[in-house]
Short mmCIF file of C-alpha atoms in Angstrom, two decimals:
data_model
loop_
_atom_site.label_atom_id
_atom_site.label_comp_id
_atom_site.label_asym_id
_atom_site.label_seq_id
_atom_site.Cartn_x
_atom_site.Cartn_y
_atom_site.Cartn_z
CA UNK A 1 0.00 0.00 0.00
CA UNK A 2 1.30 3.21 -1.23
CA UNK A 3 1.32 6.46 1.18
CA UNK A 4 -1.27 8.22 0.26
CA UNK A 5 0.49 12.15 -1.17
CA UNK A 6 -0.77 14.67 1.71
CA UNK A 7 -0.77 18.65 0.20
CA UNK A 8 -0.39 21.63 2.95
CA UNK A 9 -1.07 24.57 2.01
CA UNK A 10 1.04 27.76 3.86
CA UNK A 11 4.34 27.02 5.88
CA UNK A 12 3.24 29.05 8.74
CA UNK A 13 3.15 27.70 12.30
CA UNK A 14 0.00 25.44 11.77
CA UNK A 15 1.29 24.05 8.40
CA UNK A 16 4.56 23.25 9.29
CA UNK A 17 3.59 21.34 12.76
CA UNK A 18 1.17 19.55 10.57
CA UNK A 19 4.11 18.52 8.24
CA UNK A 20 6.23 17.47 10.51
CA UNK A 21 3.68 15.58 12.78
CA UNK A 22 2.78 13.73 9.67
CA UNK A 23 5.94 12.91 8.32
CA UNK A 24 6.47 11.48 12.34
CA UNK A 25 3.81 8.85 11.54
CA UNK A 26 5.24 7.93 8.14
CA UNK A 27 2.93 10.10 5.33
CA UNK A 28 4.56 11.80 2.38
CA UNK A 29 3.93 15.29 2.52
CA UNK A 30 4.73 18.55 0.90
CA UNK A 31 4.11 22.30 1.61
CA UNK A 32 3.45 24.88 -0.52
CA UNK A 33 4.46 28.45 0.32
CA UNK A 34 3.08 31.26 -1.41
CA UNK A 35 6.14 33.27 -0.71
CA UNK A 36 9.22 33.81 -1.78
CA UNK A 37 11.25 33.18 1.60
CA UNK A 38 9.83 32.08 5.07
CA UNK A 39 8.74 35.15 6.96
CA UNK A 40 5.91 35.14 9.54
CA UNK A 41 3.36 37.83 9.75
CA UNK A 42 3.42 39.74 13.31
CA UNK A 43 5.83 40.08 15.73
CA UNK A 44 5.84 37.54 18.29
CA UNK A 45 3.44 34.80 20.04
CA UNK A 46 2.74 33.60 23.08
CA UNK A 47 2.44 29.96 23.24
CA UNK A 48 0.52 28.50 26.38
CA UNK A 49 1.06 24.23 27.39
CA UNK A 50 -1.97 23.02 25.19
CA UNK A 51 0.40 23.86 22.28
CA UNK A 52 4.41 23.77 24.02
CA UNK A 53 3.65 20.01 25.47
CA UNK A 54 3.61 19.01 21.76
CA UNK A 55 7.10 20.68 20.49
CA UNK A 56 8.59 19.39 23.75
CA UNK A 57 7.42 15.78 24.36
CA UNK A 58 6.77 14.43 20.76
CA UNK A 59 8.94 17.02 18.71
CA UNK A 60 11.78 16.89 20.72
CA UNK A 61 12.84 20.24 20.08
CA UNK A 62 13.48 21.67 23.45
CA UNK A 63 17.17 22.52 23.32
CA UNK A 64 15.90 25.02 20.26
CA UNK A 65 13.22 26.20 21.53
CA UNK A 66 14.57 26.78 24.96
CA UNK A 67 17.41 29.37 23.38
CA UNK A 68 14.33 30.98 21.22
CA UNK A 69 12.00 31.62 23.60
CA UNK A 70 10.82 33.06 27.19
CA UNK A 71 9.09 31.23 29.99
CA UNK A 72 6.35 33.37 31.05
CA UNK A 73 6.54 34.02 34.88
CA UNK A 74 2.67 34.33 35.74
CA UNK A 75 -0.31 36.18 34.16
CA UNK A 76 -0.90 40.01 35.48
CA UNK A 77 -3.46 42.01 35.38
CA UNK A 78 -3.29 46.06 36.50
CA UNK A 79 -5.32 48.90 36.49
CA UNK A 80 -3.83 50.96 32.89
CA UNK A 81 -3.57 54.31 35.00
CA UNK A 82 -2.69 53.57 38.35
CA UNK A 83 -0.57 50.26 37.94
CA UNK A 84 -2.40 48.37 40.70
CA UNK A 85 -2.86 44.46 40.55
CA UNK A 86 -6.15 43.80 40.15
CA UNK A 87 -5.33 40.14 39.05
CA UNK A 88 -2.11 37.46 39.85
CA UNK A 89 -2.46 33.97 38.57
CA UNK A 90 0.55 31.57 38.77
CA UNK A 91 3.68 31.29 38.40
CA UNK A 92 6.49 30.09 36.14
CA UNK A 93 6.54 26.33 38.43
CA UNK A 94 2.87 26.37 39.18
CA UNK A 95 1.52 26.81 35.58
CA UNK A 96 4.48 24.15 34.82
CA UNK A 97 3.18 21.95 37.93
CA UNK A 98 -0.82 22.20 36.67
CA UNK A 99 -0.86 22.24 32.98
CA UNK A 100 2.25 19.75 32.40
CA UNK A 101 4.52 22.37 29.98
CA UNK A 102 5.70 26.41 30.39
CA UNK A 103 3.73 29.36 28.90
CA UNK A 104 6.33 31.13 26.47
CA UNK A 105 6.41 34.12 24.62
CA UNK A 106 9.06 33.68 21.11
CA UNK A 107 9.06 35.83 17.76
CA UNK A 108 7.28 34.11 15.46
CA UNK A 109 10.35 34.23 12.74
CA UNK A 110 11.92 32.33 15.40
CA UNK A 111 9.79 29.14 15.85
CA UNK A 112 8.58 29.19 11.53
CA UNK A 113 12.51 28.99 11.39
CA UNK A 114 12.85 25.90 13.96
CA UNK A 115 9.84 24.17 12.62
CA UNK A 116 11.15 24.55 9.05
CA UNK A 117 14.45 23.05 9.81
CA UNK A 118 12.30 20.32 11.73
CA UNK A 119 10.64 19.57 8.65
CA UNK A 120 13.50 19.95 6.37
CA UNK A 121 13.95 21.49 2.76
CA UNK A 122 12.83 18.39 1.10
CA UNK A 123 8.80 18.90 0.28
CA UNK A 124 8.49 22.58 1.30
CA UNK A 125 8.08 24.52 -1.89
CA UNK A 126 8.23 28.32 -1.93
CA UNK A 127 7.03 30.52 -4.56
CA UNK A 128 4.04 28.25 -4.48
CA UNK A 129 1.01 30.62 -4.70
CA UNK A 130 -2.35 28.58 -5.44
CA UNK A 131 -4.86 30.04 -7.71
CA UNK A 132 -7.35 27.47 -8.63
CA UNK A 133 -7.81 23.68 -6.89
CA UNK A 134 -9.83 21.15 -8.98
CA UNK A 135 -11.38 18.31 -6.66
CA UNK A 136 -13.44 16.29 -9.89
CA UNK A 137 -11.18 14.22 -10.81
CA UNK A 138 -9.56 10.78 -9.18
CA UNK A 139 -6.61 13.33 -7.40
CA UNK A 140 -7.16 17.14 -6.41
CA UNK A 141 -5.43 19.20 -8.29
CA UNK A 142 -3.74 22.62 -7.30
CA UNK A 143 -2.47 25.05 -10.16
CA UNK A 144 0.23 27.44 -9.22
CA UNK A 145 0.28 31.12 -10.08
CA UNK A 146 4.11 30.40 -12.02
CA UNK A 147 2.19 27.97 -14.22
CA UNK A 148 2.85 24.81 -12.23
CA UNK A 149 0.84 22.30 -10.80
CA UNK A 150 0.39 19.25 -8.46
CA UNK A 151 -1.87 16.56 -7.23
CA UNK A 152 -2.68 15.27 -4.07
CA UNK A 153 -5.09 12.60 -2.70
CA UNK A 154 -5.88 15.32 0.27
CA UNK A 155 -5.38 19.25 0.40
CA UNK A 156 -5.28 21.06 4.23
CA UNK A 157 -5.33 24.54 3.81
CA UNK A 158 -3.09 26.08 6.51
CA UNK A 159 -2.69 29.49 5.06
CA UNK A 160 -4.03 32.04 7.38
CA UNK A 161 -7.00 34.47 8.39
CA UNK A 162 -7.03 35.59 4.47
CA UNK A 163 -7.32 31.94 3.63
CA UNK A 164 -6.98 30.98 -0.59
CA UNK A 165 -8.07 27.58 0.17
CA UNK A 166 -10.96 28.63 2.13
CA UNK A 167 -12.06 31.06 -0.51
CA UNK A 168 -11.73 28.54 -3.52
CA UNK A 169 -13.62 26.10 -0.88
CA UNK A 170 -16.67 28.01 0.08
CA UNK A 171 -16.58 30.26 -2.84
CA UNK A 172 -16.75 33.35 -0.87
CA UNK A 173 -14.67 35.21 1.86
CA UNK A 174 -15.96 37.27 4.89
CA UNK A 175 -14.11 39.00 7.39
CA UNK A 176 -16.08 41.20 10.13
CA UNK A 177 -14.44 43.73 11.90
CA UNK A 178 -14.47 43.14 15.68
CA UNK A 179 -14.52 46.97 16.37
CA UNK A 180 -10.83 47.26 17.79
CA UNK A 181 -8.03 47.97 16.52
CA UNK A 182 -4.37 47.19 17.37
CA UNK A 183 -0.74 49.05 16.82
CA UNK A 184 2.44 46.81 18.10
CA UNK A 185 6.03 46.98 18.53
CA UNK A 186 9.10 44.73 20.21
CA UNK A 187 10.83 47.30 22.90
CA UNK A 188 14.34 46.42 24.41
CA UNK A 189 14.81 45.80 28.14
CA UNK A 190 16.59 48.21 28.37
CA UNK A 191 13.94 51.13 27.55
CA UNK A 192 11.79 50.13 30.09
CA UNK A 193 13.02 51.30 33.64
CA UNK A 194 9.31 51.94 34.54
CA UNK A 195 8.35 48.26 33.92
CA UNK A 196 7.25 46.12 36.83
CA UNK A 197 7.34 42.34 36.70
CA UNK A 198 9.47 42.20 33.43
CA UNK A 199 8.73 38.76 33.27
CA UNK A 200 5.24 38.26 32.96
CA UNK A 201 2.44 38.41 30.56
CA UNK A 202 0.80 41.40 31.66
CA UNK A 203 -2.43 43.28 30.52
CA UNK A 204 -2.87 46.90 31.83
CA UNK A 205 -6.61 47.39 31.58
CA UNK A 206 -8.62 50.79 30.75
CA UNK A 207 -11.84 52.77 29.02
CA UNK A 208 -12.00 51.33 25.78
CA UNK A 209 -8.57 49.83 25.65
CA UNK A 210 -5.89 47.33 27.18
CA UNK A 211 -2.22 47.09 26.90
CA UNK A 212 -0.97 43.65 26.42
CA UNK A 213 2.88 42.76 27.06
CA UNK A 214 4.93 39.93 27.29
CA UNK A 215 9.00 38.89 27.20
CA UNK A 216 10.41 36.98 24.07
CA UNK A 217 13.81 34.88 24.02
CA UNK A 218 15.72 38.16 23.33
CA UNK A 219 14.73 39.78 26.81
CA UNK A 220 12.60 42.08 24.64
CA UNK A 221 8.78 43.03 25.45
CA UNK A 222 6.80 42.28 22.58
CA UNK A 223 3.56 44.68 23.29
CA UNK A 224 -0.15 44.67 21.60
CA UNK A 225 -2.26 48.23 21.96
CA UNK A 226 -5.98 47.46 21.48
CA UNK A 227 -8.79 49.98 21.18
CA UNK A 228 -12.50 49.75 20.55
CA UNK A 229 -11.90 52.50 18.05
CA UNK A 230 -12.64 53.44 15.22
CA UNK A 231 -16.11 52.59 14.40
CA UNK A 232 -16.44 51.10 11.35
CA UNK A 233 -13.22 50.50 10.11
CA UNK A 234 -13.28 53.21 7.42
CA UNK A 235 -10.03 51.49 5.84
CA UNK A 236 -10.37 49.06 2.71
CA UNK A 237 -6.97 47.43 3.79
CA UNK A 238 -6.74 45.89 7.07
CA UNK A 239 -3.45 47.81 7.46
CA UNK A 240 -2.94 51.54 7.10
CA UNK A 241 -0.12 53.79 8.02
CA UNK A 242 -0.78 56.59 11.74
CA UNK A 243 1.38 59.42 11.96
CA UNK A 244 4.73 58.29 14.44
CA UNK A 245 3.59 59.05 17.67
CA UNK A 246 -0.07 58.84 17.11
CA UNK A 247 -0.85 55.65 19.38
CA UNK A 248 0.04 57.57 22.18
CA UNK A 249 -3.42 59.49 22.13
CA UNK A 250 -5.64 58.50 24.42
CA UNK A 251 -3.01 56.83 26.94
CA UNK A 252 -0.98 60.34 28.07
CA UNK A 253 -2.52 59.35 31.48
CA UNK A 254 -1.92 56.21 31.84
CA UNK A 255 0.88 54.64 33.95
CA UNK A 256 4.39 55.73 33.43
CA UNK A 257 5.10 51.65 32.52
CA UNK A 258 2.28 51.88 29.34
CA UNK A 259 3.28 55.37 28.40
CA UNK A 260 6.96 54.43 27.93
CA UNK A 261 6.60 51.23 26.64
CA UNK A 262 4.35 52.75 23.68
CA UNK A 263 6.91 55.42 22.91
CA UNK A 264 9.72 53.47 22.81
CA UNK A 265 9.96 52.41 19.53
CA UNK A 266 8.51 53.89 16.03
CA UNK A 267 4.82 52.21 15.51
CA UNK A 268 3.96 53.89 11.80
CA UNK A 269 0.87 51.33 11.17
CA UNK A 270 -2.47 50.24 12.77
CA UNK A 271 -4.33 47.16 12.39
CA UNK A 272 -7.87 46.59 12.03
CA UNK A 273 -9.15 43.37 14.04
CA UNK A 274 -11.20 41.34 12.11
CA UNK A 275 -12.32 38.07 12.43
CA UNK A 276 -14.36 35.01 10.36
CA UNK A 277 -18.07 34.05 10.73
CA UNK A 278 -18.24 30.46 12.39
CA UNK A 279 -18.27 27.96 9.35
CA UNK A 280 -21.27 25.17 9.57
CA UNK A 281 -18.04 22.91 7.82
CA UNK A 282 -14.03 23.03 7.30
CA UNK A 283 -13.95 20.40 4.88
CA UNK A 284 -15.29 19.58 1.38
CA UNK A 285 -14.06 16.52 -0.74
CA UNK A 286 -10.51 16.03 -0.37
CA UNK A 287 -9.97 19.84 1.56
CA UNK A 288 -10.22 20.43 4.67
CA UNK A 289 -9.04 23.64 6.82
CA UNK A 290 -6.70 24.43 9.64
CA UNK A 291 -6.00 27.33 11.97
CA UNK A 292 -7.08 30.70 11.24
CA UNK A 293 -7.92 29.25 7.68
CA UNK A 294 -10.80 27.80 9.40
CA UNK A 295 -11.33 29.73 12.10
CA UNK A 296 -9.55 32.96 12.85
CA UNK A 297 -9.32 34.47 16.00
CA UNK A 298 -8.42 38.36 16.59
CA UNK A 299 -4.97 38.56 18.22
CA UNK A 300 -5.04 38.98 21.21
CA UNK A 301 -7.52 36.45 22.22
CA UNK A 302 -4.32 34.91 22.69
CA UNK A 303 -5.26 31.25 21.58
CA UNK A 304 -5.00 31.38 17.71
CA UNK A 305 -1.04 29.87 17.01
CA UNK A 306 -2.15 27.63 19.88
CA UNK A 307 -5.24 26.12 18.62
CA UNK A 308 -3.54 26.02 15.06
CA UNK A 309 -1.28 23.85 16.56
CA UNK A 310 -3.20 21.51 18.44
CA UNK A 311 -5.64 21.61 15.03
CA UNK A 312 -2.39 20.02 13.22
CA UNK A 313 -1.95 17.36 16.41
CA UNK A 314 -5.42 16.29 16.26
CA UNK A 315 -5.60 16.18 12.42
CA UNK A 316 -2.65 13.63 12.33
CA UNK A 317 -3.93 11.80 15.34
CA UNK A 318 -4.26 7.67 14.33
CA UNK A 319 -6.99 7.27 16.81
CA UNK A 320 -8.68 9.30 14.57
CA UNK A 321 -8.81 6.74 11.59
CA UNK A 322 -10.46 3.74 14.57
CA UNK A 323 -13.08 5.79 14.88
CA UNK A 324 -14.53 5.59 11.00
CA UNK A 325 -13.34 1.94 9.95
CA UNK A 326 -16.81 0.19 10.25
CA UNK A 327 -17.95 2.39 7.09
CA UNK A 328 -14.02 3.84 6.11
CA UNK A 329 -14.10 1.39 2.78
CA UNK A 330 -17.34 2.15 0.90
CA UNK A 331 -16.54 6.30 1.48
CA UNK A 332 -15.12 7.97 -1.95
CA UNK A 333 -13.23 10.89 -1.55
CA UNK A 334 -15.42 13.28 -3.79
CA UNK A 335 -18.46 12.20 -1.74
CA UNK A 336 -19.04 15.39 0.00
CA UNK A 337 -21.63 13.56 3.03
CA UNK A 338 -21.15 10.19 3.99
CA UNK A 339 -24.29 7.61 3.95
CA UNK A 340 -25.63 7.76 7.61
CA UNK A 341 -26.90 4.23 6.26
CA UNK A 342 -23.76 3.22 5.73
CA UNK A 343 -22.37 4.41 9.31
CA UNK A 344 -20.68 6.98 8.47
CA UNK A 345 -22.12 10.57 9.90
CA UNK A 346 -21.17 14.29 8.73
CA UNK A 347 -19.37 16.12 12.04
CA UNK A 348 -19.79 19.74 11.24
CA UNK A 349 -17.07 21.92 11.36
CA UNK A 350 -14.80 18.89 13.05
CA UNK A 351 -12.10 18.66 10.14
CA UNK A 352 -10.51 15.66 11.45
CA UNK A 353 -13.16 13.09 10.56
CA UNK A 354 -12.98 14.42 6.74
CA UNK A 355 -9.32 14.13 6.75
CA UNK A 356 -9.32 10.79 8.83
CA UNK A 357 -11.98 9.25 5.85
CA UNK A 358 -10.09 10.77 3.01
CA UNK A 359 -6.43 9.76 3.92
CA UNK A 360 -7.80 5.92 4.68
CA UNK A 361 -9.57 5.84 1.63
CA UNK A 362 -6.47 7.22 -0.55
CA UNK A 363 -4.38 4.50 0.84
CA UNK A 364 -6.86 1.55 -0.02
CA UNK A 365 -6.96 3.17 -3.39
CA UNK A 366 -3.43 3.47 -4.28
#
């Protein structure tokens, strides 16, 4: 029996721990990159033990990691003007002690570039933007904006909040705007002598807005400035360029901490916060979704890398395939709803019964 040929699409954080997770349990796989060199979007992420247990205990990539990244000392949050605590929960050992793994805050060009060297150059493709997929025939097929193409017996689109997968999918793409917006910047230790508790994610709360902080592996403080302004987004990009300077307005009284830590460094754009209708299903024929490609978070809900990697974990997961071998045999791969009849039943908007049904079925094909 021949491995069935496994397609990601997008070598961000979820594709990539897909990749390698499948390639751990023996499946030929490739990624395709729509750009030219591997560069994450954003700054940095915080990464919280439903997502670090799996790079440490079945990765094995703690020695990397460990020189990439900060262990978060606690969760903090303060009153935005005056400073005070109004909230402590753990501590570096007692998250470690409950939740079985550390909280960490790394850059995100940091762990795309230890995950890509975990996965290796063979199979990652950049350059690799997809225009079209066609899922009619015995193989999906995904054409390539350079004029190349290739077939797989299952597609995962892991390419991001602005999703080409999911639009070629559903045949549509919808972003609402959550009514915040966000300006960020990465601020060296050493321009922030008015920072308490340097070492823990900390959210200094307000009217209309919070500050959200936390170390990375360089002893920098990677920050995220959210306000419920403007309303609506009166912006056809979800990025335009502020006057230098401007995020300061609104926060000239806050606490010394906020006010220097949002002046430290240039911050020239602003971010609207969108975010993607629930979908009723992430998977259709041989695609299925992944991450923000199925569904996106805003960022500082804190959870999206996260649950983009635990997506990848569960979509690899064999226990997965036990589950659907009664009926696995008479499914075909362009059926878009199994035959309740037959045992099989549709789980909306749970992509890993698609991609447990497809993957079984390519290997008894091939």
């Amino acid at each position: 029996m021949n491995s069935p040929q496994i397609t990601i699409v997008g070598a961000g954080i979820g594709g990539l721990t897909l990749g390698i997770e499948l390639r751990r349990r023996g499946f030929d796989v490739q990624i395709w990159e729509a750009t030219r060199e591997l560069r994450e979007v954003g700054a940095a992420v915080a990464l919280s033990a439903n997502a670090t247990r799996f790079y440490l205990e079945r990765f094995g990539l703690e020695s990397e990691l460990a020189a990439a990244w900060a262990e978060v000392d606690g969760l903090i949050h303060r009153d935005g003007r005056t400073g005070r605590i109004v909230g402590r929960h753990h501590t570096r050992s007692s998250y470690r002690e409950q939740f079985g793994a550390p909280y960490v805050g790394i850059h995100r060009a940091d762990l795309q570039r230890i995950l890509a060297g975990a996965f290796g150059a063979e199979g990652l493709h950049l350059s690799k933007r997809v225009i079209t997929i066609d899922d009619d025939g015995p193989r999906a097929t995904l054409d390539f904006e350079d004029g190349d193409s290739a077939q797989a017996d299952l597609v995962i689109g892991a390419d991001g909040a602005r999703s080409t997968v999911r639009k070629l999918m559903l045949g549509y793409d919808f972003a609402l705007y959550s009514g915040a917006s966000a300006s960020r910047g990465i601020v060296t230790p050493e321009a922030l002598s008015e920072l308490p508790d340097p070492e823990a994610i900390q959210f200094w709360m307000g009217p209309g807005a919070h500050l959200l902080h936390y170390p990375i592996g360089s002893g920098e403080q990677n920050f995220f400035l959210v306000q419920r302004c403007p309303a609506p987004w009166p912006h056809k990009s979800w990025v335009v360029p502020v006057e230098e300077g401007s995020p300061l307005e609104g926060f000239r009284d806050w606490h010394p901490a906020v006010v220097q830590m949002i002046t430290a460094v240039p911050v020239t754009e602003r971010w609207g916060l969108f975010h993607r209708p629930p979908l009723s299903r992430w998977s259709r024929g041989r695609i299925t979704l992944l991450g923000d490609a199925a569904h996106a978070l805003v960022p500082h809900h804190g959870q999206g890398a996260n649950q983009s990697i635990e997506d990848a974990i569960v979509l690899a997961d064999p226990g997965m395939f036990d589950r659907h071998l009664s009926w696995i045999h008479g499914f075909r791969a362009d059926t878009e709803i199994p035959d309740d009849a037959a045992g099989g039943t549709w789980l909306s908007a749970v992509c890993p019964a698609t991609f447990c049904r497809a993957v079984s079925c390519a290997a008894h094909q091939h």
